[in-house]
CSV table of C-alpha atoms in Angstrom, one decimal:
chain,number,residue,atom,x,y,z
A,1,UNK,CA,-14.4,18.7,-1.3
A,2,UNK,CA,-15.4,16.9,2.2
A,3,UNK,CA,-17.5,14.0,2.1
A,4,UNK,CA,-18.1,11.5,5.4
A,5,UNK,CA,-19.5,8.2,5.2
A,6,UNK,CA,-20.2,5.6,7.8
A,7,UNK,CA,-20.5,2.0,7.8
A,8,UNK,CA,-22.7,0.9,10.6
A,9,UNK,CA,-21.5,-2.9,9.8
A,10,UNK,CA,-18.0,-2.0,10.2
A,11,UNK,CA,-18.3,0.6,12.7
A,12,UNK,CA,-16.1,2.7,10.7
A,13,UNK,CA,-16.0,6.3,9.2
A,14,UNK,CA,-14.2,7.4,6.2
A,15,UNK,CA,-13.9,11.3,6.0
A,16,UNK,CA,-12.7,12.1,2.2
A,17,UNK,CA,-10.9,15.4,2.2
A,18,UNK,CA,-9.8,15.5,-1.6
A,19,UNK,CA,-11.8,13.7,-4.4
A,20,UNK,CA,-8.8,11.9,-5.9
A,21,UNK,CA,-8.7,8.7,-7.9
A,22,UNK,CA,-7.1,6.1,-5.5
A,23,UNK,CA,-3.7,5.8,-7.6
A,24,UNK,CA,-0.6,6.4,-5.7
A,25,UNK,CA,-2.3,6.3,-2.4
A,26,UNK,CA,-0.3,5.3,0.8
A,27,UNK,CA,-1.9,4.6,4.4
A,28,UNK,CA,-0.4,5.9,7.7
A,29,UNK,CA,-1.8,4.4,10.9
A,30,UNK,CA,-1.4,7.3,13.1
A,31,UNK,CA,-2.9,5.5,16.0
A,32,UNK,CA,-4.6,2.3,16.7
A,33,UNK,CA,-7.8,2.3,14.4
A,34,UNK,CA,-7.3,5.6,12.7
A,35,UNK,CA,-5.6,5.9,9.6
A,36,UNK,CA,-4.7,8.5,7.2
A,37,UNK,CA,-4.5,8.2,3.4
A,38,UNK,CA,-2.1,10.3,1.3
A,39,UNK,CA,-1.1,11.1,-2.5
A,40,UNK,CA,2.3,12.2,-2.0
A,41,UNK,CA,2.5,14.5,1.2
A,42,UNK,CA,-1.0,15.6,0.8
A,43,UNK,CA,-3.6,14.0,3.0
A,44,UNK,CA,-6.7,13.1,1.1
A,45,UNK,CA,-8.7,10.9,3.7
A,46,UNK,CA,-9.0,9.8,7.2
A,47,UNK,CA,-10.4,6.5,8.3
A,48,UNK,CA,-11.6,5.7,11.8
A,49,UNK,CA,-12.6,2.3,13.1
A,50,UNK,CA,-14.8,1.2,16.3
A,51,UNK,CA,-16.4,4.7,15.9
A,52,UNK,CA,-19.4,3.9,18.5
A,53,UNK,CA,-16.5,3.6,21.1
A,54,UNK,CA,-15.4,7.0,20.2
A,55,UNK,CA,-18.4,9.1,20.1
A,56,UNK,CA,-21.6,9.5,22.0
A,57,UNK,CA,-24.7,7.7,21.3
A,58,UNK,CA,-26.3,10.8,20.0
A,59,UNK,CA,-23.5,11.8,17.6
A,60,UNK,CA,-23.6,8.1,16.3
A,61,UNK,CA,-27.3,8.4,15.6
A,62,UNK,CA,-26.5,11.3,13.2
A,63,UNK,CA,-23.8,9.5,11.6
A,64,UNK,CA,-25.9,6.4,10.9
A,65,UNK,CA,-27.9,8.6,8.5
A,66,UNK,CA,-25.0,9.5,6.5
A,67,UNK,CA,-24.4,7.5,2.9
A,68,UNK,CA,-22.5,4.4,2.8
A,69,UNK,CA,-20.4,5.8,0.3
A,70,UNK,CA,-19.7,2.6,-1.7
A,71,UNK,CA,-20.0,2.7,-5.3
A,72,UNK,CA,-20.2,-0.2,-7.9
A,73,UNK,CA,-17.9,-0.4,-10.8
A,74,UNK,CA,-18.1,-2.1,-14.1
A,75,UNK,CA,-14.9,-4.1,-15.0
A,76,UNK,CA,-14.2,-1.1,-17.5
A,77,UNK,CA,-14.3,1.3,-14.7
A,78,UNK,CA,-12.3,-1.0,-12.2
A,79,UNK,CA,-9.7,-1.3,-15.1
A,80,UNK,CA,-9.3,2.1,-14.9
A,81,UNK,CA,-9.2,2.7,-11.3
A,82,UNK,CA,-7.0,-0.6,-10.7
A,83,UNK,CA,-4.3,-0.3,-13.5
A,84,UNK,CA,-5.2,-4.1,-13.9
A,85,UNK,CA,-6.4,-5.7,-17.0
A,86,UNK,CA,-9.9,-6.8,-17.3
A,87,UNK,CA,-8.9,-10.4,-18.0
A,88,UNK,CA,-7.2,-10.5,-14.3
A,89,UNK,CA,-10.2,-9.1,-12.8
A,90,UNK,CA,-12.1,-11.6,-14.2
A,91,UNK,CA,-10.1,-14.1,-13.2
A,92,UNK,CA,-9.9,-13.1,-9.5
A,93,UNK,CA,-13.7,-12.9,-9.5
A,94,UNK,CA,-13.8,-16.6,-10.7
A,95,UNK,CA,-11.1,-17.6,-8.2
A,96,UNK,CA,-13.1,-15.9,-5.3
A,97,UNK,CA,-10.2,-13.5,-4.5
A,98,UNK,CA,-12.3,-10.3,-5.4
A,99,UNK,CA,-15.8,-9.7,-4.6
A,100,UNK,CA,-18.3,-8.7,-7.3
A,101,UNK,CA,-22.1,-9.5,-8.2
A,102,UNK,CA,-23.6,-10.2,-11.4
A,103,UNK,CA,-26.2,-8.1,-13.0
A,104,UNK,CA,-27.4,-9.1,-16.2
A,105,UNK,CA,-24.1,-10.3,-18.0
A,106,UNK,CA,-22.0,-7.9,-16.6
A,107,UNK,CA,-19.9,-7.7,-13.4
A,108,UNK,CA,-20.1,-4.9,-10.7
A,109,UNK,CA,-17.4,-4.6,-8.3
A,110,UNK,CA,-17.6,-2.5,-5.2
A,111,UNK,CA,-15.2,0.2,-4.9
A,112,UNK,CA,-14.3,-1.1,-1.1
A,113,UNK,CA,-13.8,-4.8,-2.7
A,114,UNK,CA,-11.3,-3.5,-5.3
A,115,UNK,CA,-9.3,-1.4,-2.9
A,116,UNK,CA,-9.3,-4.5,-0.3
A,117,UNK,CA,-8.2,-6.7,-3.2
A,118,UNK,CA,-5.4,-4.2,-4.5
A,119,UNK,CA,-4.3,-4.0,-0.9
A,120,UNK,CA,-4.1,-7.6,-0.4
A,121,UNK,CA,-2.2,-8.6,-3.5
A,122,UNK,CA,1.1,-10.3,-3.0
A,123,UNK,CA,3.9,-7.8,-4.0
A,124,UNK,CA,6.1,-11.0,-5.2
A,125,UNK,CA,6.1,-12.1,-8.8
A,126,UNK,CA,6.0,-10.6,-12.3
A,127,UNK,CA,5.6,-6.9,-11.9
A,128,UNK,CA,3.0,-5.2,-13.3
A,129,UNK,CA,2.8,-3.6,-16.7
A,130,UNK,CA,1.2,-0.7,-15.8
A,131,UNK,CA,2.8,1.2,-13.0
A,132,UNK,CA,0.0,2.5,-11.2
A,133,UNK,CA,-1.1,-1.2,-10.5
A,134,UNK,CA,1.9,-1.4,-8.2
A,135,UNK,CA,1.2,-1.6,-4.6
A,136,UNK,CA,2.8,1.0,-2.5
A,137,UNK,CA,3.7,-0.4,1.3
A,138,UNK,CA,1.9,1.6,3.7
A,139,UNK,CA,4.2,2.8,6.8
A,140,UNK,CA,2.3,1.8,10.0
């Protein structure tokens, strides 16, 4: 399943090759501004930064019509995706480390914000209880 998304604010494009949950994903940088996400040795997606410098204006106009691809997750869905406890996610929202928006009495966390938070977590300290919550170091 191929799906391409473009974010004009970040000038970044993501091409998803396989629709696999982000558990056990490692990222390898193949050149400046181009990274490939893997599960094991299987590539699942390609991220391209500074798209406007890499394609013609006509192609870029076509990409501007692509969906942004960001999905809002409830705390329960974020728990399933990250392997972290709901209490931990709510604490990080309160501390300002995890971006979320309040809708009614529920918190909504964008998948991008969750993945950014997981990537930025410090690897020191007490190991996570759930094996999938541990961040794998990517090779650059």
